JSON list of C-alpha atoms in Angstrom, two decimals:
[
{"chain": "Z", "resi": 1, "resn": "UNK", "atom": "CA", "xyz": [75.02, -67.14, 2.36]},
{"chain": "Z", "resi": 2, "resn": "UNK", "atom": "CA", "xyz": [73.29, -70.63, 2.41]},
{"chain": "Z", "resi": 3, "resn": "UNK", "atom": "CA", "xyz": [71.07, -71.56, -0.59]},
{"chain": "Z", "resi": 4, "resn": "UNK", "atom": "CA", "xyz": [68.33, -72.58, 2.21]},
{"chain": "Z", "resi": 5, "resn": "UNK", "atom": "CA", "xyz": [67.48, -69.09, 2.96]},
{"chain": "Z", "resi": 6, "resn": "UNK", "atom": "CA", "xyz": [66.81, -68.24, -0.74]},
{"chain": "Z", "resi": 7, "resn": "UNK", "atom": "CA", "xyz": [63.29, -68.15, -1.77]},
{"chain": "Z", "resi": 8, "resn": "UNK", "atom": "CA", "xyz": [63.02, -68.59, -5.69]},
{"chain": "Z", "resi": 9, "resn": "UNK", "atom": "CA", "xyz": [60.94, -65.65, -7.14]},
{"chain": "Z", "resi": 10, "resn": "UNK", "atom": "CA", "xyz": [60.93, -66.72, -10.95]},
{"chain": "Z", "resi": 11, "resn": "UNK", "atom": "CA", "xyz": [61.46, -69.93, -13.00]},
{"chain": "Z", "resi": 12, "resn": "UNK", "atom": "CA", "xyz": [60.12, -72.23, -10.35]},
{"chain": "Z", "resi": 13, "resn": "UNK", "atom": "CA", "xyz": [58.60, -75.30, -12.14]},
{"chain": "Z", "resi": 14, "resn": "UNK", "atom": "CA", "xyz": [54.79, -76.04, -11.58]},
{"chain": "Z", "resi": 15, "resn": "UNK", "atom": "CA", "xyz": [55.09, -78.56, -8.54]},
{"chain": "Z", "resi": 16, "resn": "UNK", "atom": "CA", "xyz": [55.18, -81.40, -10.96]},
{"chain": "Z", "resi": 17, "resn": "UNK", "atom": "CA", "xyz": [58.15, -81.14, -12.41]},
{"chain": "Z", "resi": 18, "resn": "UNK", "atom": "CA", "xyz": [56.92, -79.91, -15.88]},
{"chain": "Z", "resi": 19, "resn": "UNK", "atom": "CA", "xyz": [58.24, -76.44, -15.42]},
{"chain": "Z", "resi": 20, "resn": "UNK", "atom": "CA", "xyz": [60.81, -75.37, -18.14]},
{"chain": "Z", "resi": 21, "resn": "UNK", "atom": "CA", "xyz": [63.40, -74.33, -14.36]},
{"chain": "Z", "resi": 22, "resn": "UNK", "atom": "CA", "xyz": [63.29, -77.36, -12.40]},
{"chain": "Z", "resi": 23, "resn": "UNK", "atom": "CA", "xyz": [66.84, -78.04, -12.27]},
{"chain": "Z", "resi": 24, "resn": "UNK", "atom": "CA", "xyz": [68.13, -74.69, -11.19]},
{"chain": "Z", "resi": 25, "resn": "UNK", "atom": "CA", "xyz": [70.16, -74.03, -14.43]},
{"chain": "Z", "resi": 26, "resn": "UNK", "atom": "CA", "xyz": [68.05, -71.38, -15.58]},
{"chain": "Z", "resi": 27, "resn": "UNK", "atom": "CA", "xyz": [68.25, -67.40, -15.14]},
{"chain": "Z", "resi": 28, "resn": "UNK", "atom": "CA", "xyz": [66.38, -66.76, -12.25]},
{"chain": "Z", "resi": 29, "resn": "UNK", "atom": "CA", "xyz": [65.76, -64.41, -9.22]},
{"chain": "Z", "resi": 30, "resn": "UNK", "atom": "CA", "xyz": [65.90, -65.37, -5.38]},
{"chain": "Z", "resi": 31, "resn": "UNK", "atom": "CA", "xyz": [65.39, -63.38, -2.06]},
{"chain": "Z", "resi": 32, "resn": "UNK", "atom": "CA", "xyz": [67.88, -63.71, 0.60]},
{"chain": "Z", "resi": 33, "resn": "UNK", "atom": "CA", "xyz": [65.28, -64.18, 3.37]},
{"chain": "Z", "resi": 34, "resn": "UNK", "atom": "CA", "xyz": [68.20, -63.30, 5.82]},
{"chain": "Z", "resi": 35, "resn": "UNK", "atom": "CA", "xyz": [68.61, -59.81, 4.58]},
{"chain": "Z", "resi": 36, "resn": "UNK", "atom": "CA", "xyz": [66.19, -59.27, 2.28]},
{"chain": "Z", "resi": 37, "resn": "UNK", "atom": "CA", "xyz": [68.44, -58.75, -0.88]},
{"chain": "Z", "resi": 38, "resn": "UNK", "atom": "CA", "xyz": [68.08, -59.40, -4.24]},
{"chain": "Z", "resi": 39, "resn": "UNK", "atom": "CA", "xyz": [70.18, -62.31, -5.51]},
{"chain": "Z", "resi": 40, "resn": "UNK", "atom": "CA", "xyz": [70.12, -63.31, -9.39]},
{"chain": "Z", "resi": 41, "resn": "UNK", "atom": "CA", "xyz": [71.29, -66.45, -11.22]},
{"chain": "Z", "resi": 42, "resn": "UNK", "atom": "CA", "xyz": [72.13, -66.00, -14.91]},
{"chain": "Z", "resi": 43, "resn": "UNK", "atom": "CA", "xyz": [74.77, -66.44, -17.66]},
{"chain": "Z", "resi": 44, "resn": "UNK", "atom": "CA", "xyz": [77.99, -64.35, -17.04]},
{"chain": "Z", "resi": 45, "resn": "UNK", "atom": "CA", "xyz": [78.63, -61.30, -18.74]},
{"chain": "Z", "resi": 46, "resn": "UNK", "atom": "CA", "xyz": [82.02, -60.63, -19.55]},
{"chain": "Z", "resi": 47, "resn": "UNK", "atom": "CA", "xyz": [81.22, -56.28, -20.12]},
{"chain": "Z", "resi": 48, "resn": "UNK", "atom": "CA", "xyz": [83.47, -54.95, -18.11]},
{"chain": "Z", "resi": 49, "resn": "UNK", "atom": "CA", "xyz": [85.59, -56.51, -15.01]},
{"chain": "Z", "resi": 50, "resn": "UNK", "atom": "CA", "xyz": [83.39, -55.34, -11.91]},
{"chain": "Z", "resi": 51, "resn": "UNK", "atom": "CA", "xyz": [84.65, -54.44, -8.34]},
{"chain": "Z", "resi": 52, "resn": "UNK", "atom": "CA", "xyz": [86.52, -57.58, -5.83]},
{"chain": "Z", "resi": 53, "resn": "UNK", "atom": "CA", "xyz": [83.56, -59.80, -4.64]},
{"chain": "Z", "resi": 54, "resn": "UNK", "atom": "CA", "xyz": [80.78, -59.45, -7.18]},
{"chain": "Z", "resi": 55, "resn": "UNK", "atom": "CA", "xyz": [79.98, -60.35, -10.87]},
{"chain": "Z", "resi": 56, "resn": "UNK", "atom": "CA", "xyz": [77.64, -59.45, -13.66]},
{"chain": "Z", "resi": 57, "resn": "UNK", "atom": "CA", "xyz": [75.20, -61.64, -15.27]},
{"chain": "Z", "resi": 58, "resn": "UNK", "atom": "CA", "xyz": [72.35, -61.29, -17.76]},
{"chain": "Z", "resi": 59, "resn": "UNK", "atom": "CA", "xyz": [68.54, -62.31, -17.25]},
{"chain": "Z", "resi": 60, "resn": "UNK", "atom": "CA", "xyz": [65.88, -61.81, -19.68]},
{"chain": "Z", "resi": 61, "resn": "UNK", "atom": "CA", "xyz": [63.98, -58.98, -19.02]},
{"chain": "Z", "resi": 62, "resn": "UNK", "atom": "CA", "xyz": [60.63, -60.97, -18.73]},
{"chain": "Z", "resi": 63, "resn": "UNK", "atom": "CA", "xyz": [62.64, -63.17, -15.37]},
{"chain": "Z", "resi": 64, "resn": "UNK", "atom": "CA", "xyz": [63.12, -59.65, -13.96]},
{"chain": "Z", "resi": 65, "resn": "UNK", "atom": "CA", "xyz": [59.33, -58.71, -14.51]},
{"chain": "Z", "resi": 66, "resn": "UNK", "atom": "CA", "xyz": [58.18, -61.88, -13.14]},
{"chain": "Z", "resi": 67, "resn": "UNK", "atom": "CA", "xyz": [60.11, -61.21, -9.98]},
{"chain": "Z", "resi": 68, "resn": "UNK", "atom": "CA", "xyz": [58.67, -57.94, -9.96]},
{"chain": "Z", "resi": 69, "resn": "UNK", "atom": "CA", "xyz": [55.33, -59.36, -9.80]},
{"chain": "Z", "resi": 70, "resn": "UNK", "atom": "CA", "xyz": [55.83, -62.34, -6.87]},
{"chain": "Z", "resi": 71, "resn": "UNK", "atom": "CA", "xyz": [57.33, -59.67, -4.61]},
{"chain": "Z", "resi": 72, "resn": "UNK", "atom": "CA", "xyz": [53.61, -57.72, -5.35]},
{"chain": "Z", "resi": 73, "resn": "UNK", "atom": "CA", "xyz": [55.06, -54.68, -6.74]}
]
């Protein structure tokens, strides 16, 4: 998957660089435009070992709520 295929649903700045996530370095949710799947960026979690090829990440609840609003649901 290429980054250019991702649409950021949360944490985007205001277009003027003043947003808190303008460096792409905070928890966020994206949609992969090639297959519609959701991609989550967050702090790595080590609660258990997921299957090969998968990872666990933690994101704040407000980030997930923002993603749902962005999807119009």
